[in-house]
Each structure stands twice: as structure tokens, then as C-alpha cells.
mmCIF file of C-alpha atoms in Angstrom:
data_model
loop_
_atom_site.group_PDB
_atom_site.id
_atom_site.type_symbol
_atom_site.label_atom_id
_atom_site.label_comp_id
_atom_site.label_asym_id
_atom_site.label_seq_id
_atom_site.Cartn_x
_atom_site.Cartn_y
_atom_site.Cartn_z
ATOM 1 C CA UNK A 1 -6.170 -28.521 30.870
ATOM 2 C CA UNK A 2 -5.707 -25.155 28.875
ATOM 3 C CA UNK A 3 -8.947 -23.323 28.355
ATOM 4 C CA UNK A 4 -9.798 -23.522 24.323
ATOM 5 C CA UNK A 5 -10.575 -19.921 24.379
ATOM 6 C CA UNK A 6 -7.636 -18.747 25.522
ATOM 7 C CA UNK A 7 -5.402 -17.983 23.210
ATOM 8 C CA UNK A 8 -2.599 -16.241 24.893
ATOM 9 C CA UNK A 9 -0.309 -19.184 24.898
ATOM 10 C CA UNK A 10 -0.765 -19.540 21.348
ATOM 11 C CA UNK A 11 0.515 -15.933 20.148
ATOM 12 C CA UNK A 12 2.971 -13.419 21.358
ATOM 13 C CA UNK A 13 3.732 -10.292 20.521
ATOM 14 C CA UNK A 14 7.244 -10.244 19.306
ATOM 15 C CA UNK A 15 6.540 -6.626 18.117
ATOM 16 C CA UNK A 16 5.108 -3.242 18.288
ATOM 17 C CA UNK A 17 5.240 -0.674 15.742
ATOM 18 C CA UNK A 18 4.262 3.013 16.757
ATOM 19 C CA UNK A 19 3.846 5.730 14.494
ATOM 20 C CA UNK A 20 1.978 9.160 14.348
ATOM 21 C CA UNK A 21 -0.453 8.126 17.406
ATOM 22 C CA UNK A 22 -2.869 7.694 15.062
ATOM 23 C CA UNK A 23 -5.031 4.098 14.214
ATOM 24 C CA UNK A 24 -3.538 2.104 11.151
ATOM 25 C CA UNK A 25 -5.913 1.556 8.709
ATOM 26 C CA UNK A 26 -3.424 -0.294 6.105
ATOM 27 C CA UNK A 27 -0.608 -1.305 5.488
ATOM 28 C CA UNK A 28 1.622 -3.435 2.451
ATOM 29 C CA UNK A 29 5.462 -4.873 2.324
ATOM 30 C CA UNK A 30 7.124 -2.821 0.071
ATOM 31 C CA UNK A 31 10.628 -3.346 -1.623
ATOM 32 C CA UNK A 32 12.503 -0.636 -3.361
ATOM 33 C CA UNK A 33 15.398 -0.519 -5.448
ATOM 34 C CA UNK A 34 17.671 -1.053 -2.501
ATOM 35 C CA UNK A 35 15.795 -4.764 -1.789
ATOM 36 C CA UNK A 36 15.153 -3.823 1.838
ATOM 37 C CA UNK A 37 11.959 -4.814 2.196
ATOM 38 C CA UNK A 38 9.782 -2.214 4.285
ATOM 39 C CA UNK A 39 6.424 -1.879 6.015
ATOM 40 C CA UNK A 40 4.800 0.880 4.793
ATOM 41 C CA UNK A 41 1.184 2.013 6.562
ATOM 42 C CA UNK A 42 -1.542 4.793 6.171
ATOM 43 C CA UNK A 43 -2.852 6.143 9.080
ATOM 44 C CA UNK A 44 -6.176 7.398 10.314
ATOM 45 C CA UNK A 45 -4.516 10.805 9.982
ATOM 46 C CA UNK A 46 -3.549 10.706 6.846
ATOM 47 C CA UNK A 47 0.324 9.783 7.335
ATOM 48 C CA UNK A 48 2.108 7.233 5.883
ATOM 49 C CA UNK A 49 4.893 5.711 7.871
ATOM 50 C CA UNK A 50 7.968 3.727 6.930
ATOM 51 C CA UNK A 51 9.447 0.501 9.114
ATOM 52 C CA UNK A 52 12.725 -0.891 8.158
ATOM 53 C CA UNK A 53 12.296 -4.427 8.633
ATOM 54 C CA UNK A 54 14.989 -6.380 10.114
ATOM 55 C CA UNK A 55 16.930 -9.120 8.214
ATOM 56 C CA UNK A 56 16.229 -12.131 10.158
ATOM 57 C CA UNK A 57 19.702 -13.100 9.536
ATOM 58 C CA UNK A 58 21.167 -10.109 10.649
ATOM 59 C CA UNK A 59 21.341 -10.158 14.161
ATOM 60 C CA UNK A 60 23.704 -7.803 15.205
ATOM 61 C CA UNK A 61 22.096 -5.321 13.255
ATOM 62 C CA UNK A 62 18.328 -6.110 15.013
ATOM 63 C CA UNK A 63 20.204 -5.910 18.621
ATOM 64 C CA UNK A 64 21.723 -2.598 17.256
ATOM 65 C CA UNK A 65 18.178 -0.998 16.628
ATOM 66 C CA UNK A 66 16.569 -2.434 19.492
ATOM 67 C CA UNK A 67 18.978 -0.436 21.624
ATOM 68 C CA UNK A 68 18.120 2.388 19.672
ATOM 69 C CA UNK A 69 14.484 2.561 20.074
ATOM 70 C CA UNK A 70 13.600 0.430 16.509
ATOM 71 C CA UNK A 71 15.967 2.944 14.487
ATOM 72 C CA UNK A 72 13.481 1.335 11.268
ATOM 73 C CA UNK A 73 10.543 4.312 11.528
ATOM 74 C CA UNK A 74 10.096 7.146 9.605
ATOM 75 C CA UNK A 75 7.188 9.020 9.154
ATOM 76 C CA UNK A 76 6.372 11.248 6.048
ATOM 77 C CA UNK A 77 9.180 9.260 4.037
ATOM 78 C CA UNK A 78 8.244 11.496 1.057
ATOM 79 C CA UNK A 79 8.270 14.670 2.784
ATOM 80 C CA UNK A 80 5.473 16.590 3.869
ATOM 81 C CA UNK A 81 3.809 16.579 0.427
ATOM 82 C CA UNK A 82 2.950 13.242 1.298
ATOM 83 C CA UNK A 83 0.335 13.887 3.964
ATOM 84 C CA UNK A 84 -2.993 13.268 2.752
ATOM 85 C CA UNK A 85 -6.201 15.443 4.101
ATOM 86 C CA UNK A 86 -7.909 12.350 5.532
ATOM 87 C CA UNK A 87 -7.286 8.938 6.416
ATOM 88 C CA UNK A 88 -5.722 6.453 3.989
ATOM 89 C CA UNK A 89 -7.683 3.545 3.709
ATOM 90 C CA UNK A 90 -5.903 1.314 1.472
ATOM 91 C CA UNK A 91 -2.231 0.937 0.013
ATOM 92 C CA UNK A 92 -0.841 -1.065 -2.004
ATOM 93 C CA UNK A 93 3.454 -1.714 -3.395
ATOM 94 C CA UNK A 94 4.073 -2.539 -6.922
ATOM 95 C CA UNK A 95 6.375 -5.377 -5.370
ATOM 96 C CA UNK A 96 3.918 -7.571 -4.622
ATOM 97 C CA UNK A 97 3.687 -8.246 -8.231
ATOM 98 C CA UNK A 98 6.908 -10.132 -8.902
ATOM 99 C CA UNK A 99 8.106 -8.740 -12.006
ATOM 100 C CA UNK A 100 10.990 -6.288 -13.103
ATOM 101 C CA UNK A 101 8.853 -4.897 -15.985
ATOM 102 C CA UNK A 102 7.001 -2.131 -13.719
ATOM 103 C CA UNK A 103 9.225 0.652 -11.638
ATOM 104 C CA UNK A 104 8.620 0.468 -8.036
ATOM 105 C CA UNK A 105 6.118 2.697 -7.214
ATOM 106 C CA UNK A 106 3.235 1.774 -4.124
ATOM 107 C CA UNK A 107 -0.261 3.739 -4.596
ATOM 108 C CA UNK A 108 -2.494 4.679 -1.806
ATOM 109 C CA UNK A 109 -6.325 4.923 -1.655
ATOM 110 C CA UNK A 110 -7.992 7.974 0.321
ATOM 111 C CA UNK A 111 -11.221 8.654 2.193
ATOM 112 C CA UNK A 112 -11.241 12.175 -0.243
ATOM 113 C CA UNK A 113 -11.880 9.553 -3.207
ATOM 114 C CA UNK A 114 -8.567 10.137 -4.563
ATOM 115 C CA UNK A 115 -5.653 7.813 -5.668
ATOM 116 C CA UNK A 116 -1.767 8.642 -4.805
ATOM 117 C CA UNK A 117 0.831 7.050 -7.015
ATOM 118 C CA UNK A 118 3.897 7.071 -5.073
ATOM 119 C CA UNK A 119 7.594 6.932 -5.715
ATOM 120 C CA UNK A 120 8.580 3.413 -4.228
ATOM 121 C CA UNK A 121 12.243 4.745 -3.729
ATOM 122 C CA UNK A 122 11.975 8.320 -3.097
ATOM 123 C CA UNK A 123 8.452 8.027 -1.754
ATOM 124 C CA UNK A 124 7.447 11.248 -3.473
ATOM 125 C CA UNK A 125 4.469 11.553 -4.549
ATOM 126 C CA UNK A 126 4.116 11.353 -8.597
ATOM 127 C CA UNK A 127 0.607 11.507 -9.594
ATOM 128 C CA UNK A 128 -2.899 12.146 -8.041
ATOM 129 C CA UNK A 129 -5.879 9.895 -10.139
ATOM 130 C CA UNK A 130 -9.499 11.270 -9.671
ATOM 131 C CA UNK A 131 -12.192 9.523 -10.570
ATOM 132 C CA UNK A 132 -13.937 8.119 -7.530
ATOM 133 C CA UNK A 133 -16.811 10.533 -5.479
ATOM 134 C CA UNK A 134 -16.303 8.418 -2.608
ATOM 135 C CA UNK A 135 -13.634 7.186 -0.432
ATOM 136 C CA UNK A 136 -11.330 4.736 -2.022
ATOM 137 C CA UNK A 137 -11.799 1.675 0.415
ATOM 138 C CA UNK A 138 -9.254 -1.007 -1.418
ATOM 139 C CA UNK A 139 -6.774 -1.898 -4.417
ATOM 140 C CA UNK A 140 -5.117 -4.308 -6.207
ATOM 141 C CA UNK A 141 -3.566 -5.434 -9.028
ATOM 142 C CA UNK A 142 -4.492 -7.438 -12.748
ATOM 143 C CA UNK A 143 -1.911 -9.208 -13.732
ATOM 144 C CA UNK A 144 -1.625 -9.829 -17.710
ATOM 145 C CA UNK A 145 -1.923 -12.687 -19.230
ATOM 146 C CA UNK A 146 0.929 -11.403 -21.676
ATOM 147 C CA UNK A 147 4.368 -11.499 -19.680
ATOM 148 C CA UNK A 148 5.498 -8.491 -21.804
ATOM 149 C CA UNK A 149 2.102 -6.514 -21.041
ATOM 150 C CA UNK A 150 2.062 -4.247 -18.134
ATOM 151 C CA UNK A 151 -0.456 -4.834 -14.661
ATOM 152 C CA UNK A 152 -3.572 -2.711 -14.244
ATOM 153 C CA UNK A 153 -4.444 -1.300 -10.867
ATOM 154 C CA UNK A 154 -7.946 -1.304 -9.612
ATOM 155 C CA UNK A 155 -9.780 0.108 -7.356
ATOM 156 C CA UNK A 156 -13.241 -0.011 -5.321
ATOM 157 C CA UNK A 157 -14.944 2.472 -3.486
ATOM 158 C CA UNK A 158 -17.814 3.994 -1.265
ATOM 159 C CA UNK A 159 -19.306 5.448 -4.448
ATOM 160 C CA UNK A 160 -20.282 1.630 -5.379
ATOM 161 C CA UNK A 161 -17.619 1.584 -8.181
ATOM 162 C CA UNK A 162 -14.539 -0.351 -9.340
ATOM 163 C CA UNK A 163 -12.261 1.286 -11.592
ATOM 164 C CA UNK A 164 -9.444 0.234 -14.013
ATOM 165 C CA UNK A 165 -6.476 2.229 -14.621
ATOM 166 C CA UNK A 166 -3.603 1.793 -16.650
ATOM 167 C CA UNK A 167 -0.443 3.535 -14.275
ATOM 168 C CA UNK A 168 2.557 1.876 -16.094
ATOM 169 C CA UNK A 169 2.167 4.038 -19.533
ATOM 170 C CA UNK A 170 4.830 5.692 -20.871
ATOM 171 C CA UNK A 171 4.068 8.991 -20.952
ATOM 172 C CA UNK A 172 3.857 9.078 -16.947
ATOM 173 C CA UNK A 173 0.409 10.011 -17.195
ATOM 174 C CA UNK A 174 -2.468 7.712 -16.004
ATOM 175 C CA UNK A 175 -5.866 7.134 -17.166
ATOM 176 C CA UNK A 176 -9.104 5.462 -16.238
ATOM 177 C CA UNK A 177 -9.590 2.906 -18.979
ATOM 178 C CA UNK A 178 -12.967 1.343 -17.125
ATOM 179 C CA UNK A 179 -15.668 2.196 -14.089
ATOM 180 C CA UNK A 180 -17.157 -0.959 -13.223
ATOM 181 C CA UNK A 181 -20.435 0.951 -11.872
ATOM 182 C CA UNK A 182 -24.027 -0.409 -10.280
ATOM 183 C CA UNK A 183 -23.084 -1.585 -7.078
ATOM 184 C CA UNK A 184 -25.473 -1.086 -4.118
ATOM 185 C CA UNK A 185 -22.748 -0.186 -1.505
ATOM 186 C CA UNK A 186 -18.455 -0.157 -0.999
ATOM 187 C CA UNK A 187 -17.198 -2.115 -3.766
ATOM 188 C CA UNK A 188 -13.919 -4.222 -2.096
ATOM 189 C CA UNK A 189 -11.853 -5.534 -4.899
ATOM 190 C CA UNK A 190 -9.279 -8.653 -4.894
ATOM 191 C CA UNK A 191 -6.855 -9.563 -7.332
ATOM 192 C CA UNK A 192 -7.061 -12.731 -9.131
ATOM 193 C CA UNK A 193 -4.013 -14.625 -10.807
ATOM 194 C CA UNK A 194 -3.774 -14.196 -14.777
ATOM 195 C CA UNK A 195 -4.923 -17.713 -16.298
#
């Protein structure tokens, strides 16, 4: 009889993504224009890193990269303007949220308090938000109960804060439009479904 505790029967590692060398510390599926859908992570060092994910149905094309070492990674998609000065500690793609009214963009959140708004084709970066005094630890969307109305992004940080912004204006320029302050310690924030 199998011991209960041992689950390496149970999972296998099918597999491994490498980087910069550095710890992951997030990561979000991303789709951009193209529909290939992507795994994009932030790294301990600040880098975020691109993975082409294969098309399970596709298999000549996953036997093609395997023989080429992956062929999917790219580091520093956006160029070198993309590096951050510490780790990134939470990101999040605009195509989690199901909808053709938004542009693809995916944001990141920072240990230096600061939110990156990134170009989810180009993967430039578009626009810095400041606001937090503390790392930003995690984001996520509101969705609007309107159809027609665009999605706020929110985020929580060490400074015991959540904050609203409106990203999708369209002037291209952001704004905080609430701080959600009073909270003891990190703030973590999830989104919930419009009702």
C-alpha cells in the first residue's frame, strides 16, 4: 500500500521554466493581440520574463522547441526599460477579464510601492502610478456592473492600503479615484464578480 504522504505518484513535473536565475515571485497568463497566450512572471530581481506557451494541439511545433532548448523565453520583452529596481511582487494581464472593451495591457506591482502599466503587445512600459509608500504586494480587477463601463484595477499594499484606479481613461493618463486606508498590516486584495 502507497504511503498517504507521498505524493510523488500523484504529480509530475511535465515542465520547468528558467529565467533570469532569480526566484519568481508572480506570475499571470497573458494574451495579446496575436491570441498566443503567454506566461508572463516578475522576478525577485526585478525582471519580467516571457514563455510562449505551447498549443496543445500543435505538436510538431512543441517537439520543434523542445529540441531547441524551449525556444518560448524571453526575458526583458519590453526592452531594458522594463527592469524594475526591486522585485515585482504582483502582476496582473488585462486578459483575464474577458472583454474586448479594454486594450491589452498587463500591470505589475513593485516592492518600490509603484505600479507599471504595461503594453500587453509591445510590452513597453506606458505609465508608472504612485500612490502607495509601501511595496505593492497584489492586484486585481472590478469588473462593472455596466457592460459598456470600463474595469478598475486595485491594488493592496505594505503601507496597509487598497487603492482604486481608473487605467482605461481616454486621455492615457491614470488616476487614483480611492485609498481604502486603516489597515493594521499588507492589505491582499481579490477580485469579486460584478452582481
Amino acid at each position: 500500500m502507497a504511503n498517504n504522504n507521498d505524493l510523488t505518484d500523484e504529480y509530475v513535473l511535465s515542465t520547468q521554466l528558467l529565467s533570469d536565475g532569480e526566484p519568481t515571485r508572480c506570475a499571470t497568463i497573458h494574451s495579446g493581440s496575436d491570441k498566443i497566450l503567454e506566461l508572463l512572471s516578475g522576478s525577485q530581481g526585478g525582471i519580467i520574463s516571457k514563455f510562449i506557451l505551447p498549443d496543445s494541439n500543435d505538436s510538431q511545433k512543441q517537439s520543434a522547441d523542445a529540441s531547441n532548448g524551449g525556444g518560448g523565453l524571453e526575458i526583458q520583452p519590453g526592452g531594458a526599460n522594463t527592469r524594475h529596481p526591486h522585485q515585482i511582487t504582483a502582476i496582473l494581464s488585462s486578459s483575464s477579464l474577458n472583454t474586448n472593451s479594454v486594450s491589452s495591457i498587463y500591470v505589475t506591482g513593485c516592492k518600490d510601492g509603484k505600479i507599471r502599466v504595461m503594453d500587453g503587445n509591445t510590452h513597453e512600459l506606458k505609465e508608472v502610478l504612485e500612490g502607495h509608500s509601501n511595496a505593492v504586494t497584489s492586484l486585481t480587477w472590478i469588473l462593472p456592473q455596466n457592460e459598456s463601463a470600463k474595469p478598475w484595477l486595485v491594488s493592496g499594499s505594505w503601507d496597509g492600503t487598497a487603492k482604486i484606479w481608473d487605467i482605461f481613461q481616454n486621455n492615457n493618463s491614470s488616476i487614483c479615484i480611492g485609498t481604502l486606508a486603516g489597515h493594521e498590516n499588507t492589505v491582499s486584495v481579490a477580485g469579486l464578480p460584478a452582481e
